[in-house]
Amino acid sequence: MKINSRVLWCHIQAFDVKKKRKRGQVSPIRLFKLDSADEQSSVIRKELNARKQYAEGLAKTKKLPKFLHKGMDQMFMEEINSQIQMLMHNLDCLPVSSSRGADRNMTGRPSGFGTVLRTKRTPNNLLDGSGDQDVRLCKGDVVLSFYVEVTVVEVQNLKNVNGGKIVFCTMELEGDKTLQTDHAEANKPQWDTLGEFTTSQPLPILKVRLFTEATQFYQLDDKELGRVVLTINPNFNSNKMSQWFDMEEPGKKKKDGDNQDPEQLKVKLKILMDRPQNIKNCGYLYSQGKDQLWAKWKRRFMVLIQVSQYTFALCYFRVKKSEPSDILQLDGFTVDYSEPKEGQSPKLYYFNAVKEGQSVDFAAENENERTGWITALVRATGQSYRPEPPTRVKSQQIKSTDSAKFTQFINASVETIDHHVMFKKLQHLTLNYRLADSYCSLGWMSPAQVFLLDEYCARYGVRGCHRHLCYLQDLMDKTRVGYLVDPTLIHYSFAFCASHIHGNRPDAIGTVTVDEKERFETLKDTLRDYLEKQITNFRYCFPFGRPEGALKATVSLLERVLMKDVVTPAPPEEVCKVVKKCLEGAALVNYTKISDYAEVEDPLNTDEPTPRQRLERVIRLAELCCEILTQNDEYHAEAFCWFEGVMAEHSEMFWSMFLVDMNAALEVQPPDSWDSFELFQVLNNWLQTSHMLRNGKFHTQMCDLFAPQLIRYVDLMETSIAQSTQKDFDKEKWITPDERKNQHKGETPGIEPRGSIASDNLIHKLCALQDFMQDINWPDLEFRDHLDQRLKLLAADMIEQAVRKTKTHFDNHIAKGGSGTGYLIPNSICVMINCLLDCDEKVNVVIFDGKENYPTENYHTENYPTENYHIGKLPLRKTTT
């Protein structure tokens, strides 16, 4: 219940305020007295009393909020009373401020401490409101303990003793041991000896005696030279300075009058009596009450003792007494300034304490004492009324307008302020300050801020549903202006409000106002729109899945918002339908933004792009689309794992939009242009790795679009290879590899010379065609096997023709060579032999691929059911092998 002032103002902030405030202004901390635990407890007690009176007024006037049900009126009053009684119980159960006995004073020794023995107040008494009448303190219940330090410094005017004699002092506190100082010579009586005592008397008697040591054998006792007897109290020597006291000398009469004897024996003492923390004030007061309590106007020593956080007692102590003579329990009293009555001295300063049927008058000897007593008593009673002195010195008036406003705010009654409106403003400003922090808080309050808001709600009765509704509204407003808010935080606030509205709170069923119900329904619709927007823009609201688990929490919160009440879950079909709708919008948003990005990024952005430029843009766009969907699978797909197939439908929707741009780019390409196969490779390679989209709708449509073009390409390559092979062998010169390096005519660059130029070109083209088909990696296995078989049969046909052509040229060269024994083999014959050997070597690689047998059927398109790809009847080339 006690608010730590550091929660509100740290030391650095207080120092800055102190430096910046203008002259004559009062620091807010000093004005609010937040650094005083007593002031905090007093304010809480005052607020509780005001709330109690307010609750009683509501019960009489019946001016209650409008609730959903009639029976909630009585429940509302029970809630208020329960809150008040619980706060009173919590405050009463807090221990009184720890005494300074556990601390250390300037000398390093333990300070004073205090103890109060009392009858404990039970929670049952508090909850039924009878606690104040059951707690009655008696004299034996209050026991105090004080720590006293006495230091004998020196003695002055010690002239009737020989300077060589030994002198010493003794210290005695009533009810405790007697201590003695060290020995000193009479000509230099200085000791500085510290004596420590403990006592239970607020007004103990202290005796300090001065002795000279007996030197004669017949002297049994030391001779007493002087003594001083003092009645000390907790206020004695509060300045911690040494003082001189006159000593009474045996056989010497004290002079009458104000004239002091300059030869008077004096002792210098330093006396410190520490006051325990639970003693809030003490001192002499004139007092008079009614009945049997202080019936006579008399000067008495009063001690204000804090029994608990909610109970204080004003006790009257006599000299040398440990128990109080009388006790005035301050519960229900109101303290105020007063004027002297008839027959009372006008030199005193008066005030009184009034309660129903009881009144006690007090008087202090000066204005400062009266002010101190009134301040302490006001804190003890917790009264809402702030006493005003009858006459105020102008120099003490606060001239600052801001300070006056602070004072007016402090003195305002608790119930005159609409704390629900005040709390809404406080929470709004707190959230603004938190989100302005350099470290992102995602809307979460710091522990100190949560503590402060909890304290405000508990002390001023702010309804929990109102608190979370305001918080939820603030979070929604922040998200609209671009702040990042943790969905889990929104989930917590919404769950609390839903539990409260639907009467399913874990603690108990609470009251629900009509206003709270309407605000909740409005916020629920707003929250649903917000969550749907978040899911639609999931790539940009949760980039790379950050914050971790936020998207999953958003989907979970949407499912919670779709629930009709807190118990019945929303139908899975309805939730899945909403999520699908959001992801359809997400596909449109994502593709629109990525297509705009591809247009801006393309350096070839002209007004009228060429077909090649359009194809390059689509290829770049395809790469970006593949990258985006890969990121979706990696960072966002887990959040939708409970909804089967929604991410696959989202991706298909995304690719269907891409298909429109791809068709538009392919339509403008010139006929028999094979650059578009690069686009097919990019898309097909990525789709083959996706378990959701492999052989899916877009994949199938893409294959239907590129299958005729691929078949057309293979047909043209067959014709081209056959024609080029025929021409190359007809023009073949059968030159050696060294001669080929020098001529570079009719040879494809980058081919290693192994046979003839025609055979090397043929083998290179056949290998390149087969590599191209492998890179295409057609998804349909049947069609891919057909194309592979077709290319191998084509290779077999072309190699067979090459071998026949080479054999023909070989026979012709042999026939021309004659039949003589001096025949020399020309280089062309060697080249032909190398050509045949190279063809034989490539047969296993290009045709058989390690297989011993391979079918030799016709390899043309007519052997494959082309209607599978909707290409119809294509003109097929008829060839014979």
JSON list of C-alpha atoms in Angstrom, two decimals, residues 474-606:
[
{"chain": "A", "resi": 474, "resn": "ASP", "atom": "CA", "xyz": [-4.97, 3.32, -26.57]},
{"chain": "A", "resi": 475, "resn": "LEU", "atom": "CA", "xyz": [-3.12, 0.36, -28.05]},
{"chain": "A", "resi": 476, "resn": "MET", "atom": "CA", "xyz": [-5.43, 0.32, -31.06]},
{"chain": "A", "resi": 477, "resn": "ASP", "atom": "CA", "xyz": [-4.88, 4.04, -31.59]},
{"chain": "A", "resi": 478, "resn": "LYS", "atom": "CA", "xyz": [-1.12, 3.57, -31.42]},
{"chain": "A", "resi": 479, "resn": "THR", "atom": "CA", "xyz": [-1.16, 0.81, -34.03]},
{"chain": "A", "resi": 480, "resn": "ARG", "atom": "CA", "xyz": [-3.03, 3.06, -36.44]},
{"chain": "A", "resi": 481, "resn": "VAL", "atom": "CA", "xyz": [-0.22, 5.61, -36.39]},
{"chain": "A", "resi": 482, "resn": "GLY", "atom": "CA", "xyz": [2.50, 3.03, -36.97]},
{"chain": "A", "resi": 483, "resn": "TYR", "atom": "CA", "xyz": [3.56, 1.86, -33.50]},
{"chain": "A", "resi": 484, "resn": "LEU", "atom": "CA", "xyz": [4.41, -1.82, -33.11]},
{"chain": "A", "resi": 485, "resn": "VAL", "atom": "CA", "xyz": [2.34, -3.46, -30.36]},
{"chain": "A", "resi": 486, "resn": "ASP", "atom": "CA", "xyz": [2.73, -7.00, -29.06]},
{"chain": "A", "resi": 487, "resn": "PRO", "atom": "CA", "xyz": [-0.44, -9.00, -29.92]},
{"chain": "A", "resi": 488, "resn": "THR", "atom": "CA", "xyz": [-0.05, -10.93, -26.66]},
{"chain": "A", "resi": 489, "resn": "LEU", "atom": "CA", "xyz": [-0.59, -7.71, -24.75]},
{"chain": "A", "resi": 490, "resn": "ILE", "atom": "CA", "xyz": [-3.77, -6.97, -26.69]},
{"chain": "A", "resi": 491, "resn": "HIS", "atom": "CA", "xyz": [-4.84, -10.56, -26.09]},
{"chain": "A", "resi": 492, "resn": "TYR", "atom": "CA", "xyz": [-4.49, -10.18, -22.31]},
{"chain": "A", "resi": 493, "resn": "SER", "atom": "CA", "xyz": [-6.52, -6.97, -22.18]},
{"chain": "A", "resi": 494, "resn": "PHE", "atom": "CA", "xyz": [-9.23, -8.33, -24.46]},
{"chain": "A", "resi": 495, "resn": "ALA", "atom": "CA", "xyz": [-9.43, -11.60, -22.51]},
{"chain": "A", "resi": 496, "resn": "PHE", "atom": "CA", "xyz": [-9.93, -9.70, -19.25]},
{"chain": "A", "resi": 497, "resn": "CYS", "atom": "CA", "xyz": [-12.66, -7.51, -20.73]},
{"chain": "A", "resi": 498, "resn": "ALA", "atom": "CA", "xyz": [-14.40, -10.50, -22.33]},
{"chain": "A", "resi": 499, "resn": "SER", "atom": "CA", "xyz": [-14.33, -12.45, -19.07]},
{"chain": "A", "resi": 500, "resn": "HIS", "atom": "CA", "xyz": [-15.75, -9.46, -17.22]},
{"chain": "A", "resi": 501, "resn": "ILE", "atom": "CA", "xyz": [-18.51, -8.73, -19.75]},
{"chain": "A", "resi": 502, "resn": "HIS", "atom": "CA", "xyz": [-19.60, -12.35, -20.09]},
{"chain": "A", "resi": 503, "resn": "GLY", "atom": "CA", "xyz": [-19.49, -12.99, -16.35]},
{"chain": "A", "resi": 504, "resn": "ASN", "atom": "CA", "xyz": [-16.72, -15.56, -16.41]},
{"chain": "A", "resi": 505, "resn": "ARG", "atom": "CA", "xyz": [-14.09, -13.87, -14.27]},
{"chain": "A", "resi": 506, "resn": "PRO", "atom": "CA", "xyz": [-11.80, -16.32, -12.44]},
{"chain": "A", "resi": 507, "resn": "ASP", "atom": "CA", "xyz": [-12.16, -14.47, -9.11]},
{"chain": "A", "resi": 508, "resn": "ALA", "atom": "CA", "xyz": [-15.92, -13.90, -9.05]},
{"chain": "A", "resi": 509, "resn": "ILE", "atom": "CA", "xyz": [-18.88, -12.59, -11.03]},
{"chain": "A", "resi": 510, "resn": "GLY", "atom": "CA", "xyz": [-18.67, -8.81, -11.11]},
{"chain": "A", "resi": 511, "resn": "THR", "atom": "CA", "xyz": [-21.00, -6.04, -12.06]},
{"chain": "A", "resi": 512, "resn": "VAL", "atom": "CA", "xyz": [-21.22, -4.95, -15.69]},
{"chain": "A", "resi": 513, "resn": "THR", "atom": "CA", "xyz": [-22.45, -1.53, -16.70]},
{"chain": "A", "resi": 514, "resn": "VAL", "atom": "CA", "xyz": [-24.29, -0.82, -19.91]},
{"chain": "A", "resi": 515, "resn": "ASP", "atom": "CA", "xyz": [-21.58, 1.61, -20.95]},
{"chain": "A", "resi": 516, "resn": "GLU", "atom": "CA", "xyz": [-18.89, -1.06, -20.53]},
{"chain": "A", "resi": 517, "resn": "LYS", "atom": "CA", "xyz": [-20.91, -3.52, -22.61]},
{"chain": "A", "resi": 518, "resn": "GLU", "atom": "CA", "xyz": [-21.37, -1.02, -25.46]},
{"chain": "A", "resi": 519, "resn": "ARG", "atom": "CA", "xyz": [-17.73, 0.02, -25.41]},
{"chain": "A", "resi": 520, "resn": "PHE", "atom": "CA", "xyz": [-16.66, -3.61, -25.45]},
{"chain": "A", "resi": 521, "resn": "GLU", "atom": "CA", "xyz": [-18.79, -4.45, -28.49]},
{"chain": "A", "resi": 522, "resn": "THR", "atom": "CA", "xyz": [-17.47, -1.42, -30.36]},
{"chain": "A", "resi": 523, "resn": "LEU", "atom": "CA", "xyz": [-13.89, -2.30, -29.48]},
{"chain": "A", "resi": 524, "resn": "LYS", "atom": "CA", "xyz": [-14.48, -5.90, -30.46]},
{"chain": "A", "resi": 525, "resn": "ASP", "atom": "CA", "xyz": [-15.51, -4.89, -34.00]},
{"chain": "A", "resi": 526, "resn": "THR", "atom": "CA", "xyz": [-12.59, -2.48, -34.22]},
{"chain": "A", "resi": 527, "resn": "LEU", "atom": "CA", "xyz": [-10.21, -5.13, -32.97]},
{"chain": "A", "resi": 528, "resn": "ARG", "atom": "CA", "xyz": [-11.47, -7.65, -35.52]},
{"chain": "A", "resi": 529, "resn": "ASP", "atom": "CA", "xyz": [-10.88, -5.18, -38.37]},
{"chain": "A", "resi": 530, "resn": "TYR", "atom": "CA", "xyz": [-7.44, -4.45, -36.98]},
{"chain": "A", "resi": 531, "resn": "LEU", "atom": "CA", "xyz": [-6.51, -8.14, -36.71]},
{"chain": "A", "resi": 532, "resn": "GLU", "atom": "CA", "xyz": [-7.75, -8.89, -40.22]},
{"chain": "A", "resi": 533, "resn": "LYS", "atom": "CA", "xyz": [-5.66, -6.00, -41.49]},
{"chain": "A", "resi": 534, "resn": "GLN", "atom": "CA", "xyz": [-2.65, -7.31, -39.57]},
{"chain": "A", "resi": 535, "resn": "ILE", "atom": "CA", "xyz": [-3.02, -10.78, -41.13]},
{"chain": "A", "resi": 536, "resn": "THR", "atom": "CA", "xyz": [-3.58, -9.30, -44.58]},
{"chain": "A", "resi": 537, "resn": "ASN", "atom": "CA", "xyz": [-0.33, -7.34, -44.24]},
{"chain": "A", "resi": 538, "resn": "PHE", "atom": "CA", "xyz": [1.52, -10.04, -42.30]},
{"chain": "A", "resi": 539, "resn": "ARG", "atom": "CA", "xyz": [4.70, -9.62, -44.35]},
{"chain": "A", "resi": 540, "resn": "TYR", "atom": "CA", "xyz": [4.96, -5.95, -43.40]},
{"chain": "A", "resi": 541, "resn": "CYS", "atom": "CA", "xyz": [3.49, -6.04, -39.88]},
{"chain": "A", "resi": 542, "resn": "PHE", "atom": "CA", "xyz": [5.67, -9.00, -38.86]},
{"chain": "A", "resi": 543, "resn": "PRO", "atom": "CA", "xyz": [8.76, -8.84, -41.09]},
{"chain": "A", "resi": 544, "resn": "PHE", "atom": "CA", "xyz": [10.80, -12.06, -41.00]},
{"chain": "A", "resi": 545, "resn": "GLY", "atom": "CA", "xyz": [8.50, -13.37, -38.28]},
{"chain": "A", "resi": 546, "resn": "ARG", "atom": "CA", "xyz": [9.46, -10.65, -35.83]},
{"chain": "A", "resi": 547, "resn": "PRO", "atom": "CA", "xyz": [8.53, -10.23, -33.05]},
{"chain": "A", "resi": 548, "resn": "GLU", "atom": "CA", "xyz": [8.86, -13.96, -32.59]},
{"chain": "A", "resi": 549, "resn": "GLY", "atom": "CA", "xyz": [5.46, -15.62, -32.23]},
{"chain": "A", "resi": 550, "resn": "ALA", "atom": "CA", "xyz": [3.58, -12.35, -32.82]},
{"chain": "A", "resi": 551, "resn": "LEU", "atom": "CA", "xyz": [1.78, -13.52, -35.98]},
{"chain": "A", "resi": 552, "resn": "LYS", "atom": "CA", "xyz": [0.73, -16.74, -34.29]},
{"chain": "A", "resi": 553, "resn": "ALA", "atom": "CA", "xyz": [-0.57, -14.73, -31.35]},
{"chain": "A", "resi": 554, "resn": "THR", "atom": "CA", "xyz": [-2.48, -12.48, -33.76]},
{"chain": "A", "resi": 555, "resn": "VAL", "atom": "CA", "xyz": [-4.21, -15.45, -35.38]},
{"chain": "A", "resi": 556, "resn": "SER", "atom": "CA", "xyz": [-5.01, -16.84, -31.95]},
{"chain": "A", "resi": 557, "resn": "LEU", "atom": "CA", "xyz": [-6.44, -13.49, -30.87]},
{"chain": "A", "resi": 558, "resn": "LEU", "atom": "CA", "xyz": [-8.60, -13.35, -34.00]},
{"chain": "A", "resi": 559, "resn": "GLU", "atom": "CA", "xyz": [-9.98, -16.76, -33.09]},
{"chain": "A", "resi": 560, "resn": "ARG", "atom": "CA", "xyz": [-10.71, -15.42, -29.59]},
{"chain": "A", "resi": 561, "resn": "VAL", "atom": "CA", "xyz": [-12.45, -12.33, -30.99]},
{"chain": "A", "resi": 562, "resn": "LEU", "atom": "CA", "xyz": [-14.67, -14.50, -33.19]},
{"chain": "A", "resi": 563, "resn": "MET", "atom": "CA", "xyz": [-15.96, -16.38, -30.12]},
{"chain": "A", "resi": 564, "resn": "LYS", "atom": "CA", "xyz": [-19.53, -15.60, -29.15]},
{"chain": "A", "resi": 565, "resn": "ASP", "atom": "CA", "xyz": [-18.67, -15.84, -25.45]},
{"chain": "A", "resi": 566, "resn": "VAL", "atom": "CA", "xyz": [-15.73, -16.88, -23.31]},
{"chain": "A", "resi": 567, "resn": "VAL", "atom": "CA", "xyz": [-16.67, -20.57, -23.09]},
{"chain": "A", "resi": 568, "resn": "THR", "atom": "CA", "xyz": [-17.95, -21.51, -26.56]},
{"chain": "A", "resi": 569, "resn": "PRO", "atom": "CA", "xyz": [-15.15, -21.57, -29.15]},
{"chain": "A", "resi": 570, "resn": "ALA", "atom": "CA", "xyz": [-15.76, -20.21, -32.62]},
{"chain": "A", "resi": 571, "resn": "PRO", "atom": "CA", "xyz": [-16.53, -22.85, -35.30]},
{"chain": "A", "resi": 572, "resn": "PRO", "atom": "CA", "xyz": [-13.32, -23.89, -37.10]},
{"chain": "A", "resi": 573, "resn": "GLU", "atom": "CA", "xyz": [-14.99, -23.40, -40.48]},
{"chain": "A", "resi": 574, "resn": "GLU", "atom": "CA", "xyz": [-15.81, -19.78, -39.68]},
{"chain": "A", "resi": 575, "resn": "VAL", "atom": "CA", "xyz": [-12.28, -19.04, -38.45]},
{"chain": "A", "resi": 576, "resn": "CYS", "atom": "CA", "xyz": [-10.76, -20.75, -41.49]},
{"chain": "A", "resi": 577, "resn": "LYS", "atom": "CA", "xyz": [-13.04, -18.77, -43.79]},
{"chain": "A", "resi": 578, "resn": "VAL", "atom": "CA", "xyz": [-11.94, -15.47, -42.25]},
{"chain": "A", "resi": 579, "resn": "VAL", "atom": "CA", "xyz": [-8.26, -16.44, -42.43]},
{"chain": "A", "resi": 580, "resn": "LYS", "atom": "CA", "xyz": [-8.63, -17.48, -46.09]},
{"chain": "A", "resi": 581, "resn": "LYS", "atom": "CA", "xyz": [-10.21, -14.15, -46.91]},
{"chain": "A", "resi": 582, "resn": "CYS", "atom": "CA", "xyz": [-7.34, -12.33, -45.20]},
{"chain": "A", "resi": 583, "resn": "LEU", "atom": "CA", "xyz": [-4.74, -14.37, -47.09]},
{"chain": "A", "resi": 584, "resn": "GLU", "atom": "CA", "xyz": [-6.47, -13.69, -50.39]},
{"chain": "A", "resi": 585, "resn": "GLY", "atom": "CA", "xyz": [-6.07, -10.01, -49.68]},
{"chain": "A", "resi": 586, "resn": "ALA", "atom": "CA", "xyz": [-2.48, -10.68, -48.58]},
{"chain": "A", "resi": 587, "resn": "ALA", "atom": "CA", "xyz": [-1.71, -12.27, -51.95]},
{"chain": "A", "resi": 588, "resn": "LEU", "atom": "CA", "xyz": [-2.98, -9.18, -53.76]},
{"chain": "A", "resi": 589, "resn": "VAL", "atom": "CA", "xyz": [-1.06, -6.82, -51.43]},
{"chain": "A", "resi": 590, "resn": "ASN", "atom": "CA", "xyz": [2.17, -8.79, -51.65]},
{"chain": "A", "resi": 591, "resn": "TYR", "atom": "CA", "xyz": [2.09, -9.19, -55.43]},
{"chain": "A", "resi": 592, "resn": "THR", "atom": "CA", "xyz": [1.18, -5.56, -56.02]},
{"chain": "A", "resi": 593, "resn": "LYS", "atom": "CA", "xyz": [4.07, -4.33, -53.91]},
{"chain": "A", "resi": 594, "resn": "ILE", "atom": "CA", "xyz": [6.61, -6.75, -55.35]},
{"chain": "A", "resi": 595, "resn": "SER", "atom": "CA", "xyz": [5.58, -5.97, -58.93]},
{"chain": "A", "resi": 596, "resn": "ASP", "atom": "CA", "xyz": [5.92, -2.24, -58.24]},
{"chain": "A", "resi": 597, "resn": "TYR", "atom": "CA", "xyz": [9.32, -2.90, -56.71]},
{"chain": "A", "resi": 598, "resn": "ALA", "atom": "CA", "xyz": [10.43, -4.88, -59.77]},
{"chain": "A", "resi": 599, "resn": "GLU", "atom": "CA", "xyz": [9.41, -2.02, -62.06]},
{"chain": "A", "resi": 600, "resn": "VAL", "atom": "CA", "xyz": [11.34, 0.53, -59.99]},
{"chain": "A", "resi": 601, "resn": "GLU", "atom": "CA", "xyz": [14.40, -1.69, -59.65]},
{"chain": "A", "resi": 602, "resn": "ASP", "atom": "CA", "xyz": [14.60, -2.47, -63.39]},
{"chain": "A", "resi": 603, "resn": "PRO", "atom": "CA", "xyz": [17.23, -0.17, -64.94]},
{"chain": "A", "resi": 604, "resn": "LEU", "atom": "CA", "xyz": [15.70, -0.72, -68.40]},
{"chain": "A", "resi": 605, "resn": "ASN", "atom": "CA", "xyz": [12.52, 1.03, -67.49]},
{"chain": "A", "resi": 606, "resn": "THR", "atom": "CA", "xyz": [11.41, 2.75, -70.70]}
]
